[in-house]
mmCIF file of C-alpha atoms in Angstrom:
data_model
loop_
_atom_site.group_PDB
_atom_site.id
_atom_site.type_symbol
_atom_site.label_atom_id
_atom_site.label_comp_id
_atom_site.label_asym_id
_atom_site.label_seq_id
_atom_site.Cartn_x
_atom_site.Cartn_y
_atom_site.Cartn_z
ATOM 1 C CA UNK A 1342 203.013 -90.579 47.167
ATOM 2 C CA UNK A 1343 199.527 -91.870 46.536
ATOM 3 C CA UNK A 1344 197.718 -91.446 43.268
ATOM 4 C CA UNK A 1345 195.323 -88.845 44.722
ATOM 5 C CA UNK A 1346 198.231 -86.757 46.036
ATOM 6 C CA UNK A 1347 199.954 -86.939 42.659
ATOM 7 C CA UNK A 1348 196.748 -85.988 40.869
ATOM 8 C CA UNK A 1349 195.983 -82.998 43.094
ATOM 9 C CA UNK A 1350 199.565 -81.715 43.221
ATOM 10 C CA UNK A 1351 200.801 -82.400 39.683
ATOM 11 C CA UNK A 1352 198.113 -83.232 37.164
ATOM 12 C CA UNK A 1353 195.171 -81.002 38.121
ATOM 13 C CA UNK A 1354 197.179 -77.708 38.120
ATOM 14 C CA UNK A 1355 198.643 -78.596 34.717
ATOM 15 C CA UNK A 1356 195.207 -79.414 33.327
ATOM 16 C CA UNK A 1357 193.834 -76.084 34.566
ATOM 17 C CA UNK A 1358 196.820 -74.176 33.172
ATOM 18 C CA UNK A 1359 196.531 -75.833 29.746
ATOM 19 C CA UNK A 1360 192.769 -75.237 29.661
ATOM 20 C CA UNK A 1361 193.316 -71.550 30.483
ATOM 21 C CA UNK A 1362 195.918 -71.266 27.718
ATOM 22 C CA UNK A 1363 193.569 -73.046 25.302
ATOM 23 C CA UNK A 1364 190.767 -70.605 26.106
ATOM 24 C CA UNK A 1365 193.128 -67.610 25.803
ATOM 25 C CA UNK A 1366 194.489 -68.534 22.382
ATOM 26 C CA UNK A 1367 191.079 -69.638 21.141
ATOM 27 C CA UNK A 1368 189.590 -66.257 22.101
ATOM 28 C CA UNK A 1369 192.436 -64.461 20.328
ATOM 29 C CA UNK A 1370 191.916 -66.561 17.195
ATOM 30 C CA UNK A 1371 188.155 -66.019 17.170
ATOM 31 C CA UNK A 1372 188.574 -62.288 17.854
ATOM 32 C CA UNK A 1373 190.940 -61.907 14.914
ATOM 33 C CA UNK A 1374 188.579 -63.842 12.644
ATOM 34 C CA UNK A 1375 185.651 -61.637 13.677
ATOM 35 C CA UNK A 1376 187.704 -58.483 13.104
ATOM 36 C CA UNK A 1377 188.775 -59.769 9.701
ATOM 37 C CA UNK A 1378 185.185 -60.583 8.740
ATOM 38 C CA UNK A 1379 184.031 -57.132 9.877
ATOM 39 C CA UNK A 1380 186.695 -55.370 7.849
ATOM 40 C CA UNK A 1381 185.769 -57.299 4.707
ATOM 41 C CA UNK A 1382 182.076 -56.556 5.307
ATOM 42 C CA UNK A 1383 183.020 -52.884 5.629
ATOM 43 C CA UNK A 1384 184.683 -53.107 2.207
ATOM 44 C CA UNK A 1385 181.469 -54.474 0.700
ATOM 45 C CA UNK A 1386 179.366 -51.770 2.352
ATOM 46 C CA UNK A 1387 181.758 -49.024 1.233
ATOM 47 C CA UNK A 1388 181.734 -50.306 -2.341
ATOM 48 C CA UNK A 1389 177.934 -50.380 -2.391
ATOM 49 C CA UNK A 1390 177.829 -46.836 -0.993
ATOM 50 C CA UNK A 1391 180.410 -45.777 -3.594
ATOM 51 C CA UNK A 1392 178.039 -46.907 -6.354
ATOM 52 C CA UNK A 1393 175.358 -44.584 -4.928
ATOM 53 C CA UNK A 1394 177.583 -41.649 -3.920
ATOM 54 C CA UNK A 1395 180.877 -41.584 -5.827
ATOM 55 C CA UNK A 1396 183.363 -40.027 -3.406
ATOM 56 C CA UNK A 1397 187.075 -40.810 -3.552
ATOM 57 C CA UNK A 1398 187.270 -41.223 0.259
ATOM 58 C CA UNK A 1399 185.051 -44.292 0.048
ATOM 59 C CA UNK A 1400 187.531 -45.964 -2.308
ATOM 60 C CA UNK A 1401 190.432 -45.081 -0.032
ATOM 61 C CA UNK A 1402 188.528 -46.372 3.004
ATOM 62 C CA UNK A 1403 187.759 -49.653 1.251
ATOM 63 C CA UNK A 1404 191.446 -50.047 0.364
ATOM 64 C CA UNK A 1405 192.406 -49.444 3.998
ATOM 65 C CA UNK A 1406 189.795 -51.965 5.196
ATOM 66 C CA UNK A 1407 191.020 -54.533 2.673
ATOM 67 C CA UNK A 1408 194.630 -54.112 3.793
ATOM 68 C CA UNK A 1409 193.539 -54.278 7.436
ATOM 69 C CA UNK A 1410 191.624 -57.511 6.836
ATOM 70 C CA UNK A 1411 194.563 -59.073 5.014
ATOM 71 C CA UNK A 1412 196.872 -58.016 7.824
ATOM 72 C CA UNK A 1413 194.573 -59.685 10.369
ATOM 73 C CA UNK A 1414 194.448 -62.907 8.355
ATOM 74 C CA UNK A 1415 198.224 -63.085 8.008
ATOM 75 C CA UNK A 1416 198.783 -62.004 11.632
ATOM 76 C CA UNK A 1417 196.579 -64.863 12.816
ATOM 77 C CA UNK A 1418 198.124 -67.460 10.516
ATOM 78 C CA UNK A 1419 201.741 -66.393 11.134
ATOM 79 C CA UNK A 1420 201.364 -66.490 14.916
ATOM 80 C CA UNK A 1421 199.502 -69.795 14.743
ATOM 81 C CA UNK A 1422 196.917 -69.036 17.410
ATOM 82 C CA UNK A 1423 194.651 -71.856 16.222
ATOM 83 C CA UNK A 1424 197.474 -74.407 16.348
ATOM 84 C CA UNK A 1425 198.538 -73.214 19.793
ATOM 85 C CA UNK A 1426 195.012 -73.457 21.164
ATOM 86 C CA UNK A 1427 194.516 -76.938 19.723
ATOM 87 C CA UNK A 1428 197.852 -78.155 21.087
ATOM 88 C CA UNK A 1429 196.996 -76.899 24.585
ATOM 89 C CA UNK A 1430 193.586 -78.541 24.347
ATOM 90 C CA UNK A 1431 195.243 -81.817 23.364
ATOM 91 C CA UNK A 1432 197.697 -81.565 26.273
ATOM 92 C CA UNK A 1433 194.861 -80.943 28.728
ATOM 93 C CA UNK A 1434 192.915 -83.913 27.399
ATOM 94 C CA UNK A 1435 196.006 -86.130 27.551
ATOM 95 C CA UNK A 1436 196.597 -85.149 31.156
ATOM 96 C CA UNK A 1437 192.937 -85.863 31.891
ATOM 97 C CA UNK A 1438 193.462 -89.310 30.420
ATOM 98 C CA UNK A 1439 196.537 -89.788 32.599
ATOM 99 C CA UNK A 1440 194.557 -88.666 35.634
ATOM 100 C CA UNK A 1441 191.899 -91.294 34.993
ATOM 101 C CA UNK A 1442 194.592 -93.901 34.396
ATOM 102 C CA UNK A 1443 196.090 -93.227 37.829
ATOM 103 C CA UNK A 1444 192.656 -93.423 39.416
ATOM 104 C CA UNK A 1445 192.016 -96.697 37.623
ATOM 105 C CA UNK A 1446 195.303 -98.167 38.804
ATOM 106 C CA UNK A 1447 194.459 -97.201 42.353
ATOM 107 C CA UNK A 1448 190.991 -98.755 42.130
ATOM 108 C CA UNK A 1449 192.177 -101.936 40.438
ATOM 109 C CA UNK A 1450 190.950 -100.883 36.959
ATOM 110 C CA UNK A 1451 187.270 -100.985 37.935
ATOM 111 C CA UNK A 1452 185.320 -98.747 35.588
ATOM 112 C CA UNK A 1453 188.471 -97.994 33.627
ATOM 113 C CA UNK A 1454 186.860 -98.617 30.247
ATOM 114 C CA UNK A 1455 184.241 -95.921 30.860
ATOM 115 C CA UNK A 1456 186.839 -93.326 31.822
ATOM 116 C CA UNK A 1457 188.996 -94.180 28.812
ATOM 117 C CA UNK A 1458 186.099 -93.897 26.390
ATOM 118 C CA UNK A 1459 185.462 -90.324 27.524
ATOM 119 C CA UNK A 1460 188.914 -89.222 26.371
ATOM 120 C CA UNK A 1461 189.290 -91.278 23.209
#
């Protein structure tokens, strides 16, 4: 099997799969962080409105938003979406490095230093 056949059949599909998983988990992590930030901003807004119009439902709503924000923070940290996305990104970059190494071996290591510097 030549290096190009190995790259197209083995390495490139793995790189694409790891990049898709990286994007998926990164989007989940960012979405949870945005939802958490929005719930804590809602708490601030509700507390400011409570100063103007003292209604007990505003206090209860701010408590619910606080608990929801804390749940989102712990849900994100317990599932480790950031760590998963970074590990998949590292795997994709490592496979990209391996891909360039195979190409360099096939070409007699011409231009190998440039390809290595891109992934270091």
